[in-house]
Amino acid sequence: MTLPVAFFALFFAYPVSAIVARGLKDGGQWQFARVGEVLGDERIGHVLWFTTWQALASTALTLALALPGAYVFARFDFPGKQLLRAVVTVPFVLPTVVVGSAFLALLGRGGLLDELWGMRLDTTVWAILLAHVFFNYAVVVRTVGGLWAQLDPRQEEAARVLGAGRFAAWRRVTLPALAPSVAAAALMVFLFTFTSFGVVQILGGPRYATLEVEIYQQTARLLDLPTAAVLTLVQFVAVAVLLAVHAWTVRRRESALKLVDAAHTSRRPRGAAQWALLASVLTVVALLILVPLVVLVLRSFDGPDGYGLAFYRALASADDNGGTFVVAPLEAIGNSLACALAATGIAVVVGGLAAAALTRRAGRLVRGFDALLMLPLGTSAVTVGFGFLITLDEPPLDLRSSWILVPLAQALVGVPFVVRIMLPVLRAVDARLREAAAVLGASPLRAWREVDLPLVGRALAVAAGFAFAVSLGEFGATVFIARPDNPTLPVAVARLLGRPGELNYGQAMALSTILMLVCAAALLVLERVRTDRSGEF
Amino acid sequence: MNTTFRRAVGAAVVAALGLPVLAACGGSDDSGSDSKTVTLVSHDSFAASDAVLKEFTRTTGYKVKVLKSGDAGTAVNQAILSKKHPQGDVFFGVDNTLLSRALENDLFTPYEAKGLDRVPKGLQADAAEHRVTPIDFGDICVNYDRAYFADHKLSPPASFDDLIKPEYKNLLVTENAATSSPGLAFQLGTIAKYGDAGWQDYWKKLKANGVEVVDGWEQAYNDRFSGSAAGKKAKGDKPLVVSYASSPPAEVLGVKPLPKEGPTGVATGTCFRQTEFAGLLKGAKNTKGGQALIDFLLGKKFQEDLPLQMFVNPANQDAALPEEFTKFGAKITDPATLAPEKIAKNRDQWVKAWSSLVLK
């Protein structure tokens, strides 16, 4: 408990409160009059309203499209399943600028939809919602699907034998067991879309702004810290309300479940209905996730003289052809992987300890801490980045130009994932199993190793995969941290996109393709090496 | 049995990947406070070739450590926020639209760089005190798609006045002045041209003439503009875009052999000049090294490396331009400019007025 609390206090609470305090304090006096002024601004009201409703709509749409996907991934076996599970997570790591560009190619003028049906969705809310689904599909599939795969199907079968209809059995047996992880997934998707930045800017055009965009404007561009501070507080309040609702709906529902090895619960689909379900889910995945990714990959090969490897070759020769790129992309891949590994390590340790502590104890204080851990997801990146800048600036804690700052900032976003994915599973582990082990003479450590770890291993792998993907694609807070010049992949992509000329644009696409491959490969490796011991003997 | 093996493989993979972590994720972890390192703080667009930076180390004995964060505005604001404990010795990348804010906040220690006599007087914004040294300049201008205007037998626009004529209706895409630095520069250009009284009226006409506003330069240039290679692939349909005078040279980079003329041109009467400055940070740990670095930034070696690294023009008149610039770039003889203090005083209200006028 101490480590997560210390981590959170030092790298989140302290920097963020410092930057807010600097905005609200004027010559030692708290300026609370500003709060009223900012909140009274009609435009801010609009921004707040738009931010909230688009996040709600995005969350609902994501759940509607992704829950069937979670079921299919959990319960069916089909060829290429693992690969596909890695691929749906790929969007998660792509820089929004790149995704925005792919979506414009599909939904914009002269895009695919335009040519087929004369539909144009760019600069509409639909484009924003679809892009949010694209980004967050994996959140639902992986968090809900991960638990679903471990639920014992025999329980539902038992209910059927006792005379319940198919739907009633699902509603009475499976749904209650899944509810906590569905709620957790919905919460994370909401927080992500609530603080959406790039997607809204690119696809919505300048007419739509979220709170996150507004805070960025006020902080990074106008240096209007008071306004930014008020908006940050507004964001906190919104997130706090949300967390309270979430806690209230879930608290009564997390109960011990009978978890089994995922390998036994999935099988080939049977019957026309199941095949149809599988087909429809795969169609959604293909249209929504694969098509945009394919557009990007194709662009990376579409060189100046027809299709070929021209852009990849340009990437390889970093410095000599007119100096378009400062760091060899291979190096950027190495930087990205290294940062992501460090960040994943931090997130898994901190988040794992926090989740364990939250499982063992109950009480108001602990629940409050649980909610606090989610706050980084709902905090604007620029606030965190600038907070680091003004707080971690004196020895012994002058971390501003230290390499550790980047993985730390990324781990802040990773920890909530680890906690949210681990908690439902940890709470579902039946305490009587541990007690039985203890009665049979196992030490607490051994009991944990033999009882908890096999059951939790899968969730741990899923959580680590997320923390890794978050870190690999993270482009928020780290942009605002002055760092020695070894860019991660997303930063390198953004730099290339920011320069004119075909060669730069093509290299950005090539680098994005490499980023996708690195992400998919890393996730596949993670799936392979997880400590999945049950059912192997 | 098989699990043990799998675990061993897993552990080996993790160990193998983990080893270079400390080295790769953030480079050397020196705090840069020793007397042999100079730390340059800049924005994300700063770029210099390795060979040139090595040259600096060879001639002066100082190693350069570069710290970058965010865009130009963000980087300046960060420097202001951290002025009690500066992150480095030299700051590069404060431009004339941000200069007053930096000077008001007393960021820099005066230093007169060697070779300042080879810099045109027009670029020297702080000639009295030398708190900042001009390093490069670039112009934000409307770019046009040559092919479009040839096909339509229409001569491309040349001035701000042209852009509101009916024959150019619905052809221009620009950036949001509130979020994009070229967008802001274009707005400042119109203010310089039409004055406090007339610019809003001009924008009303521009809006009536169908100007499209997108959020950032990447989108305007790579997705909407029909003249750029990326825009062609994205089926961009706007033959006019607010970009840089150095964008046409960039369009021919890597094209072999070099064509006779580039696919895009510059409307020379629509330009606003931005100058980028460097300054010695107050409270720098390595003042001597910082001074040497500023001299070097203004020296020929670095100045000739600039254009193809950052797509800007060297401030030092002795620096020779690369062929891409001389052949495909436009020479802007009479760009619009505004006094930095005037920009500082009015910028926020200008942007607010622009937003409510154009985005509504």
JSON list of N, CA and C in Angstrom, two decimals, chain A residues 359-424:
[
{"chain": "A", "resi": 359, "resn": "THR", "atom": "N", "xyz": [-7.89, -5.33, -2.60]},
{"chain": "A", "resi": 359, "resn": "THR", "atom": "CA", "xyz": [-8.64, -6.57, -2.44]},
{"chain": "A", "resi": 359, "resn": "THR", "atom": "C", "xyz": [-8.71, -6.97, -0.98]},
{"chain": "A", "resi": 360, "resn": "ARG", "atom": "N", "xyz": [-7.57, -6.83, -0.31]},
{"chain": "A", "resi": 360, "resn": "ARG", "atom": "CA", "xyz": [-7.46, -7.31, 1.06]},
{"chain": "A", "resi": 360, "resn": "ARG", "atom": "C", "xyz": [-8.30, -6.49, 2.03]},
{"chain": "A", "resi": 361, "resn": "ARG", "atom": "N", "xyz": [-8.34, -5.18, 1.77]},
{"chain": "A", "resi": 361, "resn": "ARG", "atom": "CA", "xyz": [-9.00, -4.33, 2.77]},
{"chain": "A", "resi": 361, "resn": "ARG", "atom": "C", "xyz": [-10.23, -3.69, 2.18]},
{"chain": "A", "resi": 362, "resn": "ALA", "atom": "N", "xyz": [-11.11, -3.35, 3.07]},
{"chain": "A", "resi": 362, "resn": "ALA", "atom": "CA", "xyz": [-12.23, -2.54, 2.61]},
{"chain": "A", "resi": 362, "resn": "ALA", "atom": "C", "xyz": [-12.25, -1.33, 3.50]},
{"chain": "A", "resi": 363, "resn": "GLY", "atom": "N", "xyz": [-13.18, -0.47, 3.27]},
{"chain": "A", "resi": 363, "resn": "GLY", "atom": "CA", "xyz": [-13.23, 0.73, 4.11]},
{"chain": "A", "resi": 363, "resn": "GLY", "atom": "C", "xyz": [-13.20, 1.95, 3.22]},
{"chain": "A", "resi": 364, "resn": "ARG", "atom": "N", "xyz": [-13.65, 3.03, 3.81]},
{"chain": "A", "resi": 364, "resn": "ARG", "atom": "CA", "xyz": [-13.82, 4.25, 3.06]},
{"chain": "A", "resi": 364, "resn": "ARG", "atom": "C", "xyz": [-12.50, 4.76, 2.47]},
{"chain": "A", "resi": 365, "resn": "LEU", "atom": "N", "xyz": [-11.46, 4.73, 3.31]},
{"chain": "A", "resi": 365, "resn": "LEU", "atom": "CA", "xyz": [-10.18, 5.30, 2.91]},
{"chain": "A", "resi": 365, "resn": "LEU", "atom": "C", "xyz": [-9.64, 4.57, 1.68]},
{"chain": "A", "resi": 366, "resn": "VAL", "atom": "N", "xyz": [-9.74, 3.25, 1.75]},
{"chain": "A", "resi": 366, "resn": "VAL", "atom": "CA", "xyz": [-9.22, 2.44, 0.65]},
{"chain": "A", "resi": 366, "resn": "VAL", "atom": "C", "xyz": [-10.00, 2.70, -0.63]},
{"chain": "A", "resi": 367, "resn": "ARG", "atom": "N", "xyz": [-11.31, 2.81, -0.48]},
{"chain": "A", "resi": 367, "resn": "ARG", "atom": "CA", "xyz": [-12.11, 3.08, -1.68]},
{"chain": "A", "resi": 367, "resn": "ARG", "atom": "C", "xyz": [-11.76, 4.43, -2.27]},
{"chain": "A", "resi": 368, "resn": "GLY", "atom": "N", "xyz": [-11.51, 5.37, -1.40]},
{"chain": "A", "resi": 368, "resn": "GLY", "atom": "CA", "xyz": [-11.11, 6.69, -1.88]},
{"chain": "A", "resi": 368, "resn": "GLY", "atom": "C", "xyz": [-9.82, 6.61, -2.67]},
{"chain": "A", "resi": 369, "resn": "PHE", "atom": "N", "xyz": [-8.90, 5.79, -2.18]},
{"chain": "A", "resi": 369, "resn": "PHE", "atom": "CA", "xyz": [-7.63, 5.63, -2.87]},
{"chain": "A", "resi": 369, "resn": "PHE", "atom": "C", "xyz": [-7.83, 4.99, -4.23]},
{"chain": "A", "resi": 370, "resn": "ASP", "atom": "N", "xyz": [-8.73, 4.03, -4.27]},
{"chain": "A", "resi": 370, "resn": "ASP", "atom": "CA", "xyz": [-9.06, 3.38, -5.54]},
{"chain": "A", "resi": 370, "resn": "ASP", "atom": "C", "xyz": [-9.50, 4.42, -6.56]},
{"chain": "A", "resi": 371, "resn": "ALA", "atom": "N", "xyz": [-10.37, 5.31, -6.13]},
{"chain": "A", "resi": 371, "resn": "ALA", "atom": "CA", "xyz": [-10.85, 6.34, -7.04]},
{"chain": "A", "resi": 371, "resn": "ALA", "atom": "C", "xyz": [-9.71, 7.28, -7.45]},
{"chain": "A", "resi": 372, "resn": "LEU", "atom": "N", "xyz": [-8.87, 7.63, -6.48]},
{"chain": "A", "resi": 372, "resn": "LEU", "atom": "CA", "xyz": [-7.77, 8.54, -6.78]},
{"chain": "A", "resi": 372, "resn": "LEU", "atom": "C", "xyz": [-6.86, 7.98, -7.87]},
{"chain": "A", "resi": 373, "resn": "LEU", "atom": "N", "xyz": [-6.66, 6.68, -7.82]},
{"chain": "A", "resi": 373, "resn": "LEU", "atom": "CA", "xyz": [-5.76, 6.06, -8.80]},
{"chain": "A", "resi": 373, "resn": "LEU", "atom": "C", "xyz": [-6.28, 6.23, -10.23]},
{"chain": "A", "resi": 374, "resn": "MET", "atom": "N", "xyz": [-7.58, 6.45, -10.36]},
{"chain": "A", "resi": 374, "resn": "MET", "atom": "CA", "xyz": [-8.13, 6.61, -11.70]},
{"chain": "A", "resi": 374, "resn": "MET", "atom": "C", "xyz": [-7.96, 8.03, -12.23]},
{"chain": "A", "resi": 375, "resn": "LEU", "atom": "N", "xyz": [-7.71, 8.95, -11.33]},
{"chain": "A", "resi": 375, "resn": "LEU", "atom": "CA", "xyz": [-7.66, 10.35, -11.74]},
{"chain": "A", "resi": 375, "resn": "LEU", "atom": "C", "xyz": [-6.70, 10.66, -12.89]},
{"chain": "A", "resi": 376, "resn": "PRO", "atom": "N", "xyz": [-5.50, 10.04, -12.93]},
{"chain": "A", "resi": 376, "resn": "PRO", "atom": "CA", "xyz": [-4.60, 10.40, -14.03]},
{"chain": "A", "resi": 376, "resn": "PRO", "atom": "C", "xyz": [-5.23, 10.21, -15.41]},
{"chain": "A", "resi": 377, "resn": "LEU", "atom": "N", "xyz": [-6.15, 9.25, -15.52]},
{"chain": "A", "resi": 377, "resn": "LEU", "atom": "CA", "xyz": [-6.80, 9.06, -16.82]},
{"chain": "A", "resi": 377, "resn": "LEU", "atom": "C", "xyz": [-7.67, 10.25, -17.18]},
{"chain": "A", "resi": 378, "resn": "GLY", "atom": "N", "xyz": [-8.17, 10.91, -16.15]},
{"chain": "A", "resi": 378, "resn": "GLY", "atom": "CA", "xyz": [-9.07, 12.02, -16.42]},
{"chain": "A", "resi": 378, "resn": "GLY", "atom": "C", "xyz": [-8.42, 13.38, -16.26]},
{"chain": "A", "resi": 379, "resn": "THR", "atom": "N", "xyz": [-7.10, 13.39, -16.28]},
{"chain": "A", "resi": 379, "resn": "THR", "atom": "CA", "xyz": [-6.39, 14.65, -16.12]},
{"chain": "A", "resi": 379, "resn": "THR", "atom": "C", "xyz": [-5.67, 15.00, -17.41]},
{"chain": "A", "resi": 380, "resn": "SER", "atom": "N", "xyz": [-5.71, 16.27, -17.74]},
{"chain": "A", "resi": 380, "resn": "SER", "atom": "CA", "xyz": [-5.12, 16.66, -19.01]},
{"chain": "A", "resi": 380, "resn": "SER", "atom": "C", "xyz": [-3.60, 16.49, -18.99]},
{"chain": "A", "resi": 381, "resn": "ALA", "atom": "N", "xyz": [-3.08, 16.02, -20.11]},
{"chain": "A", "resi": 381, "resn": "ALA", "atom": "CA", "xyz": [-1.65, 15.72, -20.21]},
{"chain": "A", "resi": 381, "resn": "ALA", "atom": "C", "xyz": [-0.79, 16.95, -19.98]},
{"chain": "A", "resi": 382, "resn": "VAL", "atom": "N", "xyz": [-1.27, 18.06, -20.46]},
{"chain": "A", "resi": 382, "resn": "VAL", "atom": "CA", "xyz": [-0.46, 19.27, -20.35]},
{"chain": "A", "resi": 382, "resn": "VAL", "atom": "C", "xyz": [-0.35, 19.70, -18.88]},
{"chain": "A", "resi": 383, "resn": "THR", "atom": "N", "xyz": [-1.40, 19.46, -18.11]},
{"chain": "A", "resi": 383, "resn": "THR", "atom": "CA", "xyz": [-1.35, 19.77, -16.68]},
{"chain": "A", "resi": 383, "resn": "THR", "atom": "C", "xyz": [-0.27, 18.94, -16.00]},
{"chain": "A", "resi": 384, "resn": "VAL", "atom": "N", "xyz": [-0.26, 17.64, -16.30]},
{"chain": "A", "resi": 384, "resn": "VAL", "atom": "CA", "xyz": [0.74, 16.77, -15.68]},
{"chain": "A", "resi": 384, "resn": "VAL", "atom": "C", "xyz": [2.15, 17.17, -16.12]},
{"chain": "A", "resi": 385, "resn": "GLY", "atom": "N", "xyz": [2.31, 17.40, -17.42]},
{"chain": "A", "resi": 385, "resn": "GLY", "atom": "CA", "xyz": [3.63, 17.75, -17.95]},
{"chain": "A", "resi": 385, "resn": "GLY", "atom": "C", "xyz": [4.16, 19.03, -17.33]},
{"chain": "A", "resi": 386, "resn": "PHE", "atom": "N", "xyz": [3.33, 20.08, -17.30]},
{"chain": "A", "resi": 386, "resn": "PHE", "atom": "CA", "xyz": [3.77, 21.35, -16.71]},
{"chain": "A", "resi": 386, "resn": "PHE", "atom": "C", "xyz": [3.95, 21.23, -15.21]},
{"chain": "A", "resi": 387, "resn": "GLY", "atom": "N", "xyz": [3.14, 20.38, -14.59]},
{"chain": "A", "resi": 387, "resn": "GLY", "atom": "CA", "xyz": [3.30, 20.15, -13.16]},
{"chain": "A", "resi": 387, "resn": "GLY", "atom": "C", "xyz": [4.66, 19.54, -12.85]},
{"chain": "A", "resi": 388, "resn": "PHE", "atom": "N", "xyz": [5.05, 18.55, -13.64]},
{"chain": "A", "resi": 388, "resn": "PHE", "atom": "CA", "xyz": [6.39, 17.97, -13.49]},
{"chain": "A", "resi": 388, "resn": "PHE", "atom": "C", "xyz": [7.44, 19.07, -13.58]},
{"chain": "A", "resi": 389, "resn": "LEU", "atom": "N", "xyz": [7.24, 19.94, -14.55]},
{"chain": "A", "resi": 389, "resn": "LEU", "atom": "CA", "xyz": [8.24, 20.96, -14.83]},
{"chain": "A", "resi": 389, "resn": "LEU", "atom": "C", "xyz": [8.49, 21.87, -13.63]},
{"chain": "A", "resi": 390, "resn": "ILE", "atom": "N", "xyz": [7.42, 22.22, -12.91]},
{"chain": "A", "resi": 390, "resn": "ILE", "atom": "CA", "xyz": [7.64, 23.18, -11.83]},
{"chain": "A", "resi": 390, "resn": "ILE", "atom": "C", "xyz": [7.87, 22.52, -10.47]},
{"chain": "A", "resi": 391, "resn": "THR", "atom": "N", "xyz": [7.70, 21.20, -10.39]},
{"chain": "A", "resi": 391, "resn": "THR", "atom": "CA", "xyz": [7.88, 20.59, -9.07]},
{"chain": "A", "resi": 391, "resn": "THR", "atom": "C", "xyz": [9.14, 19.72, -8.99]},
{"chain": "A", "resi": 392, "resn": "LEU", "atom": "N", "xyz": [9.44, 19.03, -10.07]},
{"chain": "A", "resi": 392, "resn": "LEU", "atom": "CA", "xyz": [10.59, 18.10, -9.99]},
{"chain": "A", "resi": 392, "resn": "LEU", "atom": "C", "xyz": [11.83, 18.83, -10.49]},
{"chain": "A", "resi": 393, "resn": "ASP", "atom": "N", "xyz": [12.05, 20.03, -9.98]},
{"chain": "A", "resi": 393, "resn": "ASP", "atom": "CA", "xyz": [13.10, 20.85, -10.56]},
{"chain": "A", "resi": 393, "resn": "ASP", "atom": "C", "xyz": [14.25, 21.16, -9.62]},
{"chain": "A", "resi": 394, "resn": "GLU", "atom": "N", "xyz": [14.22, 20.60, -8.40]},
{"chain": "A", "resi": 394, "resn": "GLU", "atom": "CA", "xyz": [15.32, 20.89, -7.50]},
{"chain": "A", "resi": 394, "resn": "GLU", "atom": "C", "xyz": [15.91, 19.59, -6.99]},
{"chain": "A", "resi": 395, "resn": "PRO", "atom": "N", "xyz": [17.23, 19.54, -6.86]},
{"chain": "A", "resi": 395, "resn": "PRO", "atom": "CA", "xyz": [17.80, 18.37, -6.24]},
{"chain": "A", "resi": 395, "resn": "PRO", "atom": "C", "xyz": [17.18, 18.19, -4.85]},
{"chain": "A", "resi": 396, "resn": "PRO", "atom": "N", "xyz": [16.96, 17.01, -4.32]},
{"chain": "A", "resi": 396, "resn": "PRO", "atom": "CA", "xyz": [17.35, 15.72, -4.90]},
{"chain": "A", "resi": 396, "resn": "PRO", "atom": "C", "xyz": [16.41, 15.24, -6.00]},
{"chain": "A", "resi": 397, "resn": "LEU", "atom": "N", "xyz": [15.36, 15.99, -6.28]},
{"chain": "A", "resi": 397, "resn": "LEU", "atom": "CA", "xyz": [14.38, 15.48, -7.25]},
{"chain": "A", "resi": 397, "resn": "LEU", "atom": "C", "xyz": [14.39, 16.31, -8.52]},
{"chain": "A", "resi": 398, "resn": "ASP", "atom": "N", "xyz": [15.56, 16.57, -9.07]},
{"chain": "A", "resi": 398, "resn": "ASP", "atom": "CA", "xyz": [15.54, 17.23, -10.36]},
{"chain": "A", "resi": 398, "resn": "ASP", "atom": "C", "xyz": [15.51, 16.18, -11.44]},
{"chain": "A", "resi": 399, "resn": "LEU", "atom": "N", "xyz": [14.29, 15.78, -11.78]},
{"chain": "A", "resi": 399, "resn": "LEU", "atom": "CA", "xyz": [14.14, 14.70, -12.76]},
{"chain": "A", "resi": 399, "resn": "LEU", "atom": "C", "xyz": [13.82, 15.23, -14.14]},
{"chain": "A", "resi": 400, "resn": "ARG", "atom": "N", "xyz": [13.85, 16.58, -14.28]},
{"chain": "A", "resi": 400, "resn": "ARG", "atom": "CA", "xyz": [13.28, 17.13, -15.50]},
{"chain": "A", "resi": 400, "resn": "ARG", "atom": "C", "xyz": [13.93, 16.63, -16.77]},
{"chain": "A", "resi": 401, "resn": "SER", "atom": "N", "xyz": [15.24, 16.41, -16.72]},
{"chain": "A", "resi": 401, "resn": "SER", "atom": "CA", "xyz": [15.84, 15.93, -17.95]},
{"chain": "A", "resi": 401, "resn": "SER", "atom": "C", "xyz": [16.32, 14.50, -17.77]},
{"chain": "A", "resi": 402, "resn": "SER", "atom": "N", "xyz": [15.75, 13.83, -16.80]},
{"chain": "A", "resi": 402, "resn": "SER", "atom": "CA", "xyz": [16.18, 12.47, -16.56]},
{"chain": "A", "resi": 402, "resn": "SER", "atom": "C", "xyz": [15.34, 11.51, -17.40]},
{"chain": "A", "resi": 403, "resn": "TRP", "atom": "N", "xyz": [15.94, 10.43, -17.80]},
{"chain": "A", "resi": 403, "resn": "TRP", "atom": "CA", "xyz": [15.21, 9.49, -18.67]},
{"chain": "A", "resi": 403, "resn": "TRP", "atom": "C", "xyz": [14.00, 8.88, -17.98]},
{"chain": "A", "resi": 404, "resn": "ILE", "atom": "N", "xyz": [14.05, 8.78, -16.67]},
{"chain": "A", "resi": 404, "resn": "ILE", "atom": "CA", "xyz": [13.01, 8.07, -15.93]},
{"chain": "A", "resi": 404, "resn": "ILE", "atom": "C", "xyz": [11.67, 8.80, -16.00]},
{"chain": "A", "resi": 405, "resn": "LEU", "atom": "N", "xyz": [11.73, 10.11, -16.29]},
{"chain": "A", "resi": 405, "resn": "LEU", "atom": "CA", "xyz": [10.49, 10.90, -16.26]},
{"chain": "A", "resi": 405, "resn": "LEU", "atom": "C", "xyz": [9.47, 10.43, -17.30]},
{"chain": "A", "resi": 406, "resn": "VAL", "atom": "N", "xyz": [9.98, 10.04, -18.47]},
{"chain": "A", "resi": 406, "resn": "VAL", "atom": "CA", "xyz": [9.07, 9.61, -19.52]},
{"chain": "A", "resi": 406, "resn": "VAL", "atom": "C", "xyz": [8.32, 8.33, -19.13]},
{"chain": "A", "resi": 407, "resn": "PRO", "atom": "N", "xyz": [9.04, 7.26, -18.74]},
{"chain": "A", "resi": 407, "resn": "PRO", "atom": "CA", "xyz": [8.28, 6.08, -18.30]},
{"chain": "A", "resi": 407, "resn": "PRO", "atom": "C", "xyz": [7.39, 6.35, -17.08]},
{"chain": "A", "resi": 408, "resn": "LEU", "atom": "N", "xyz": [7.81, 7.24, -16.20]},
{"chain": "A", "resi": 408, "resn": "LEU", "atom": "CA", "xyz": [6.97, 7.56, -15.04]},
{"chain": "A", "resi": 408, "resn": "LEU", "atom": "C", "xyz": [5.64, 8.17, -15.49]},
{"chain": "A", "resi": 409, "resn": "ALA", "atom": "N", "xyz": [5.74, 9.14, -16.41]},
{"chain": "A", "resi": 409, "resn": "ALA", "atom": "CA", "xyz": [4.52, 9.78, -16.89]},
{"chain": "A", "resi": 409, "resn": "ALA", "atom": "C", "xyz": [3.63, 8.76, -17.58]},
{"chain": "A", "resi": 410, "resn": "GLN", "atom": "N", "xyz": [4.26, 7.84, -18.32]},
{"chain": "A", "resi": 410, "resn": "GLN", "atom": "CA", "xyz": [3.47, 6.84, -19.02]},
{"chain": "A", "resi": 410, "resn": "GLN", "atom": "C", "xyz": [2.85, 5.84, -18.04]},
{"chain": "A", "resi": 411, "resn": "ALA", "atom": "N", "xyz": [3.61, 5.51, -16.99]},
{"chain": "A", "resi": 411, "resn": "ALA", "atom": "CA", "xyz": [3.10, 4.56, -16.00]},
{"chain": "A", "resi": 411, "resn": "ALA", "atom": "C", "xyz": [1.88, 5.13, -15.29]},
{"chain": "A", "resi": 412, "resn": "LEU", "atom": "N", "xyz": [1.84, 6.46, -15.13]},
{"chain": "A", "resi": 412, "resn": "LEU", "atom": "CA", "xyz": [0.68, 7.09, -14.50]},
{"chain": "A", "resi": 412, "resn": "LEU", "atom": "C", "xyz": [-0.60, 6.71, -15.23]},
{"chain": "A", "resi": 413, "resn": "VAL", "atom": "N", "xyz": [-0.52, 6.65, -16.55]},
{"chain": "A", "resi": 413, "resn": "VAL", "atom": "CA", "xyz": [-1.69, 6.28, -17.34]},
{"chain": "A", "resi": 413, "resn": "VAL", "atom": "C", "xyz": [-1.89, 4.77, -17.33]},
{"chain": "A", "resi": 414, "resn": "GLY", "atom": "N", "xyz": [-0.79, 4.03, -17.17]},
{"chain": "A", "resi": 414, "resn": "GLY", "atom": "CA", "xyz": [-0.87, 2.57, -17.17]},
{"chain": "A", "resi": 414, "resn": "GLY", "atom": "C", "xyz": [-1.44, 1.99, -15.89]},
{"chain": "A", "resi": 415, "resn": "VAL", "atom": "N", "xyz": [-1.12, 2.62, -14.76]},
{"chain": "A", "resi": 415, "resn": "VAL", "atom": "CA", "xyz": [-1.55, 2.07, -13.46]},
{"chain": "A", "resi": 415, "resn": "VAL", "atom": "C", "xyz": [-3.07, 1.88, -13.37]},
{"chain": "A", "resi": 416, "resn": "PRO", "atom": "N", "xyz": [-3.87, 2.89, -13.76]},
{"chain": "A", "resi": 416, "resn": "PRO", "atom": "CA", "xyz": [-5.31, 2.67, -13.67]},
{"chain": "A", "resi": 416, "resn": "PRO", "atom": "C", "xyz": [-5.78, 1.43, -14.43]},
{"chain": "A", "resi": 417, "resn": "PHE", "atom": "N", "xyz": [-5.16, 1.19, -15.59]},
{"chain": "A", "resi": 417, "resn": "PHE", "atom": "CA", "xyz": [-5.50, -0.01, -16.35]},
{"chain": "A", "resi": 417, "resn": "PHE", "atom": "C", "xyz": [-5.21, -1.27, -15.55]},
{"chain": "A", "resi": 418, "resn": "VAL", "atom": "N", "xyz": [-4.01, -1.32, -14.99]},
{"chain": "A", "resi": 418, "resn": "VAL", "atom": "CA", "xyz": [-3.61, -2.51, -14.24]},
{"chain": "A", "resi": 418, "resn": "VAL", "atom": "C", "xyz": [-4.59, -2.72, -13.09]},
{"chain": "A", "resi": 419, "resn": "VAL", "atom": "N", "xyz": [-4.90, -1.66, -12.36]},
{"chain": "A", "resi": 419, "resn": "VAL", "atom": "CA", "xyz": [-5.80, -1.80, -11.21]},
{"chain": "A", "resi": 419, "resn": "VAL", "atom": "C", "xyz": [-7.17, -2.27, -11.66]},
{"chain": "A", "resi": 420, "resn": "ARG", "atom": "N", "xyz": [-7.70, -1.62, -12.71]},
{"chain": "A", "resi": 420, "resn": "ARG", "atom": "CA", "xyz": [-9.06, -1.96, -13.14]},
{"chain": "A", "resi": 420, "resn": "ARG", "atom": "C", "xyz": [-9.16, -3.38, -13.67]},
{"chain": "A", "resi": 421, "resn": "ILE", "atom": "N", "xyz": [-8.12, -3.86, -14.32]},
{"chain": "A", "resi": 421, "resn": "ILE", "atom": "CA", "xyz": [-8.18, -5.21, -14.88]},
{"chain": "A", "resi": 421, "resn": "ILE", "atom": "C", "xyz": [-7.94, -6.26, -13.79]},
{"chain": "A", "resi": 422, "resn": "MET", "atom": "N", "xyz": [-7.06, -5.96, -12.85]},
{"chain": "A", "resi": 422, "resn": "MET", "atom": "CA", "xyz": [-6.72, -6.93, -11.81]},
{"chain": "A", "resi": 422, "resn": "MET", "atom": "C", "xyz": [-7.83, -7.05, -10.76]},
{"chain": "A", "resi": 423, "resn": "LEU", "atom": "N", "xyz": [-8.44, -5.92, -10.41]},
{"chain": "A", "resi": 423, "resn": "LEU", "atom": "CA", "xyz": [-9.37, -5.94, -9.28]},
{"chain": "A", "resi": 423, "resn": "LEU", "atom": "C", "xyz": [-10.50, -6.95, -9.42]},
{"chain": "A", "resi": 424, "resn": "PRO", "atom": "N", "xyz": [-11.25, -6.91, -10.53]},
{"chain": "A", "resi": 424, "resn": "PRO", "atom": "CA", "xyz": [-12.37, -7.85, -10.60]},
{"chain": "A", "resi": 424, "resn": "PRO", "atom": "C", "xyz": [-11.90, -9.30, -10.46]}
]
